[in-house]
Short mmCIF file of C-alpha atoms in Angstrom, two decimals:
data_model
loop_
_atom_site.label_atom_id
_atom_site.label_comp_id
_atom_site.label_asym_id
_atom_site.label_seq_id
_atom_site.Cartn_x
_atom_site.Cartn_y
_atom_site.Cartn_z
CA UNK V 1372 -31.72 30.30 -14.43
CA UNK V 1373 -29.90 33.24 -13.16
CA UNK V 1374 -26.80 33.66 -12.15
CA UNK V 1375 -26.58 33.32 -8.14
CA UNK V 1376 -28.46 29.89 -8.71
CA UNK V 1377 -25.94 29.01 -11.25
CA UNK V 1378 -23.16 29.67 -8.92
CA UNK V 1379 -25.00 28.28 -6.15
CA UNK V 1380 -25.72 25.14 -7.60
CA UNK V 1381 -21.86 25.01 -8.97
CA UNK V 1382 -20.46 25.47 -5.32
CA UNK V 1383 -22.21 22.40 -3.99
CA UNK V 1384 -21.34 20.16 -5.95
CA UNK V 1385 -17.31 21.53 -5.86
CA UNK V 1386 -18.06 21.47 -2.20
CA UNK V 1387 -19.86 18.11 -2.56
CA UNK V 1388 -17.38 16.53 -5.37
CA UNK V 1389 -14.42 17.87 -3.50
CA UNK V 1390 -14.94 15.87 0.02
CA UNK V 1391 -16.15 12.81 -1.70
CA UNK V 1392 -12.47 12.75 -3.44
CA UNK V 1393 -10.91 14.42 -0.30
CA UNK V 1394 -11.91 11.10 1.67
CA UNK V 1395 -9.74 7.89 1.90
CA UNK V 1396 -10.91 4.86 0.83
CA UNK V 1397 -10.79 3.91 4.73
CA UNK V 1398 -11.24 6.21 7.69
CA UNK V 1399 -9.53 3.78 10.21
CA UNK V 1400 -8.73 0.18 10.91
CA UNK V 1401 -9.23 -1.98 13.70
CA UNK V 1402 -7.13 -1.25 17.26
CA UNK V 1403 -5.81 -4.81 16.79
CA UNK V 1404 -4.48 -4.24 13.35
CA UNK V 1405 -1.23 -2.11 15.80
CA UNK V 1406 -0.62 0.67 13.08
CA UNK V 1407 0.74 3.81 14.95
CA UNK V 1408 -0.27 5.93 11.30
CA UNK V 1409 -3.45 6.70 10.03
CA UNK V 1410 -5.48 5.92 6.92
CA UNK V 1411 -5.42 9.82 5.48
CA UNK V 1412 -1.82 10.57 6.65
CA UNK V 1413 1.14 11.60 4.69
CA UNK V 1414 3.27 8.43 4.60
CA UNK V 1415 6.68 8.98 6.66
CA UNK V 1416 9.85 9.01 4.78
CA UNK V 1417 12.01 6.35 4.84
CA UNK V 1418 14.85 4.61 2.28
CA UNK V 1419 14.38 1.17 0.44
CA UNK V 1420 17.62 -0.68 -0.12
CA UNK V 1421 16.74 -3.90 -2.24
CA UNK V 1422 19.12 -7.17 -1.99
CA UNK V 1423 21.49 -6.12 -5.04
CA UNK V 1424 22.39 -2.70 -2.99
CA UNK V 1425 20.08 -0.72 -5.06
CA UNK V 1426 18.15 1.92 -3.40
CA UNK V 1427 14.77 4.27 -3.53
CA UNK V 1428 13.10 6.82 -1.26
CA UNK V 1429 9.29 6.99 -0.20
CA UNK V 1430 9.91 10.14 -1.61
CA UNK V 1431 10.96 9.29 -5.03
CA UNK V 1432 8.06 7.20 -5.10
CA UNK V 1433 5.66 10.31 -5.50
CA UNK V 1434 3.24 10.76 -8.22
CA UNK V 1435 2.93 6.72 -8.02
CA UNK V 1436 0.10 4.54 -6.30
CA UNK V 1437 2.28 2.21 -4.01
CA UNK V 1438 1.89 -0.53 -2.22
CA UNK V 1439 3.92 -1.76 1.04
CA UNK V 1440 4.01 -5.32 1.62
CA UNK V 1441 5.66 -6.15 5.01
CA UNK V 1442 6.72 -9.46 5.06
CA UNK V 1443 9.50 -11.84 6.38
CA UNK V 1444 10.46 -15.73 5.07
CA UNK V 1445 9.03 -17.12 8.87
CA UNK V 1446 5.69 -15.82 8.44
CA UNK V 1447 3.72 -18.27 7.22
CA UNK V 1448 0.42 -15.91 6.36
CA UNK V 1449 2.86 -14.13 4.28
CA UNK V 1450 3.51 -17.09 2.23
CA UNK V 1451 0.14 -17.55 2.03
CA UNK V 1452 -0.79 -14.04 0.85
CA UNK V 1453 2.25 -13.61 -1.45
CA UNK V 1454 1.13 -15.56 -4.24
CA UNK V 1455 -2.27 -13.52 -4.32
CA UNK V 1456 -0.52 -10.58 -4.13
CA UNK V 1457 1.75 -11.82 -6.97
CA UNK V 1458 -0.78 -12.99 -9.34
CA UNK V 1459 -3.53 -10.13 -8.71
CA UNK V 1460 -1.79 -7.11 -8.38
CA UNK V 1461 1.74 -7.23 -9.49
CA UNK V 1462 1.11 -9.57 -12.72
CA UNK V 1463 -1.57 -6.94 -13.43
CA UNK V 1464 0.30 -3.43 -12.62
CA UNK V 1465 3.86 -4.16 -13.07
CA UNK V 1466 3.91 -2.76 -16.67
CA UNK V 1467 1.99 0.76 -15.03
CA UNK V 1468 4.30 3.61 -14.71
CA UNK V 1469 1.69 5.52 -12.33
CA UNK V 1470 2.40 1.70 -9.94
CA UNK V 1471 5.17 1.15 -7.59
CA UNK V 1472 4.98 -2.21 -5.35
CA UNK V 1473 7.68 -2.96 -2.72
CA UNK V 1474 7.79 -5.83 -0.42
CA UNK V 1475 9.80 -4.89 2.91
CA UNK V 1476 11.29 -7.86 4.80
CA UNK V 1477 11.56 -7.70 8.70
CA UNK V 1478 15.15 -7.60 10.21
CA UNK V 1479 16.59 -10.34 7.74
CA UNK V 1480 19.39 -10.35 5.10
CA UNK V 1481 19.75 -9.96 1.91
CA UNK V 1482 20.15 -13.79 1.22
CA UNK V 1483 17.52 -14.74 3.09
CA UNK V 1484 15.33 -12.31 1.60
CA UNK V 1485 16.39 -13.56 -1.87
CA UNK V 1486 15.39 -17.19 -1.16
CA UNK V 1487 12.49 -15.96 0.34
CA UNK V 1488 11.40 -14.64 -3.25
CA UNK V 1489 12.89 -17.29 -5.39
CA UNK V 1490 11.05 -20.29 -2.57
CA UNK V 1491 7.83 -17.86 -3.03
CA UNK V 1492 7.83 -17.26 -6.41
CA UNK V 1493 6.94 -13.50 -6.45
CA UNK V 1494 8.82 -11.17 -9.13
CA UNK V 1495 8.10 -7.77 -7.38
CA UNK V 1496 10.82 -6.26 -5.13
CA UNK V 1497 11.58 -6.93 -1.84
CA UNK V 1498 13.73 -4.80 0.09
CA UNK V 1499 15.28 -4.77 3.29
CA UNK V 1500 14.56 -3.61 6.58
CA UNK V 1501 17.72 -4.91 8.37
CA UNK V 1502 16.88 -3.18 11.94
CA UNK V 1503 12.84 -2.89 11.66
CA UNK V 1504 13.19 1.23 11.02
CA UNK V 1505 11.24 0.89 8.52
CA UNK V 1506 8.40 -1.22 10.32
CA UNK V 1507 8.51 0.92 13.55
CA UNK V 1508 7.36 3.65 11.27
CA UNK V 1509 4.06 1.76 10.67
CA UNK V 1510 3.20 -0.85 13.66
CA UNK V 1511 3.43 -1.10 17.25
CA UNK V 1512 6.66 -2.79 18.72
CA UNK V 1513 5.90 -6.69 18.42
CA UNK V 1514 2.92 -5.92 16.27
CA UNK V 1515 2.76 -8.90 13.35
CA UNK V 1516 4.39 -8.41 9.53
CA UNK V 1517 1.48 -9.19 7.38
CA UNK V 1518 0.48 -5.69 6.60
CA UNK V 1519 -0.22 -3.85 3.37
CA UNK V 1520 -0.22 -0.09 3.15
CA UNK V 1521 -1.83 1.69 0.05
CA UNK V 1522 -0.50 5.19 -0.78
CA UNK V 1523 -2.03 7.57 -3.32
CA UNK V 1524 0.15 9.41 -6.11
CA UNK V 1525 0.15 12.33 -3.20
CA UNK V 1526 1.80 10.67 -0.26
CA UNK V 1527 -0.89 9.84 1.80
CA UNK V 1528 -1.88 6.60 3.51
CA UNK V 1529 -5.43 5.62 2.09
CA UNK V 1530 -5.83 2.17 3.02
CA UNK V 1531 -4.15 -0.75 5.53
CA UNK V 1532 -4.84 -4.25 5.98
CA UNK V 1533 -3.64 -6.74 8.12
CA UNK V 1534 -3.38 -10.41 7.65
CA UNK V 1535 -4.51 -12.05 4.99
CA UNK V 1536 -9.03 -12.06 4.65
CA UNK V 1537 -9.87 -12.48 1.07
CA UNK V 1538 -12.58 -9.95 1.30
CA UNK V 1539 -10.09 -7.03 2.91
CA UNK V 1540 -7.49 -8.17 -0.16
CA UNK V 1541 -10.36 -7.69 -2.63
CA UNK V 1542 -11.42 -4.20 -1.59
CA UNK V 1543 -7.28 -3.45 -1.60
CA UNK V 1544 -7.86 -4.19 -4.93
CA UNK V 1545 -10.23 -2.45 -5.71
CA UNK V 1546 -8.54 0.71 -4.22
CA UNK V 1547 -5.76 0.49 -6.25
CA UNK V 1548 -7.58 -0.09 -9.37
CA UNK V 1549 -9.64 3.27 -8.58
CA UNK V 1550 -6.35 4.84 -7.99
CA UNK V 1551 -4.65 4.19 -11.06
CA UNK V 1552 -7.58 4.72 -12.98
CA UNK V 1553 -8.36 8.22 -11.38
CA UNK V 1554 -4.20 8.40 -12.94
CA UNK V 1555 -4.87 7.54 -16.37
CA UNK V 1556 -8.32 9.52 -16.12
CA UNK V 1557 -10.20 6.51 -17.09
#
């Protein structure tokens, strides 16, 4: 084989290789779903301030696969989906460094937010968004809580769900599992 053909061959499948992991795991959602970002976007910046004060940035979050969980103690498919997301992603990935998971309560306080988690039973954090900033970042004003938002190691939005369907919570995932996976280099 000469050369040219070698390098030929080579630059397809960079070319080929590189767009296949370029590409989200989603390349939109539904209208209804009310996101204002994109699957494929950066993921805006924003703080987290948990119940006990502490604090984290988006930002600080980098080099992690995260997952947003917005939520609030009215909802009632949040209570449904919290368990789920409890048992099948955070009992799973709570020990992996490369996995960040943050539940963000709607325009509620900190005391409702921590009987929220102790009447729901979930161990992962839930922060606070006292004034919806953080929300309005995501969804359309008066657009519903239940929303997940997966975010690569890189920043950028690469999968959203709304409500709870058992088959759109079992491809979520599945993209997370990929992500951490392509982490570790497994």
């Amino acid at each position: 084989m000469n050369i040219k053909c070698v390098f030929g061959i080579s630059a397809v499948m960079y070319l080929f290789l590189g767009s296949v992991y370029a590409q989200p795991w989603q390349t939109e959602v539904p209208p209804d779903y009310d996101y204002i970002v994109k699957p494929g976007q950066q993921v805006p910046e924003f703080e987290l301030e948990l119940p006990d004060g502490s604090a984290t940035s988006i930002g600080d979050l980098r080099g992690k696969v995260v997952m947003l969980q917005f939520t609030a103690s009215w909802c009632g498919v949040c209570r449904k989906e919290m368990p789920h997301i409890e048992s099948e992603i955070w009992q799973k990935y709570k020990g992996n460094p490369g996995f960040a998971l943050y539940g963000i309560d709607l325009k509620e306080p900190a005391a409702t937010v921590t009987e929220f988690r102790r009447q729901t039973g979930v161990t992962y954090p839930i922060a606070l968004d006292l004034e919806g900033a953080i929300f309005s970042r995501f969804a359309a004003p008066g657009a519903g809580v239940t929303r997940n938002v997966i975010i690569d190691r890189n920043g950028r939005i690469v999968f959203m769900t709304r409500l709870y369907k058992t088959e759109e919570f079992n491809q979520m995932k599945r993209v997370i599992g990929e992500l951490l996976a392509d982490i570790s280099g497994q």
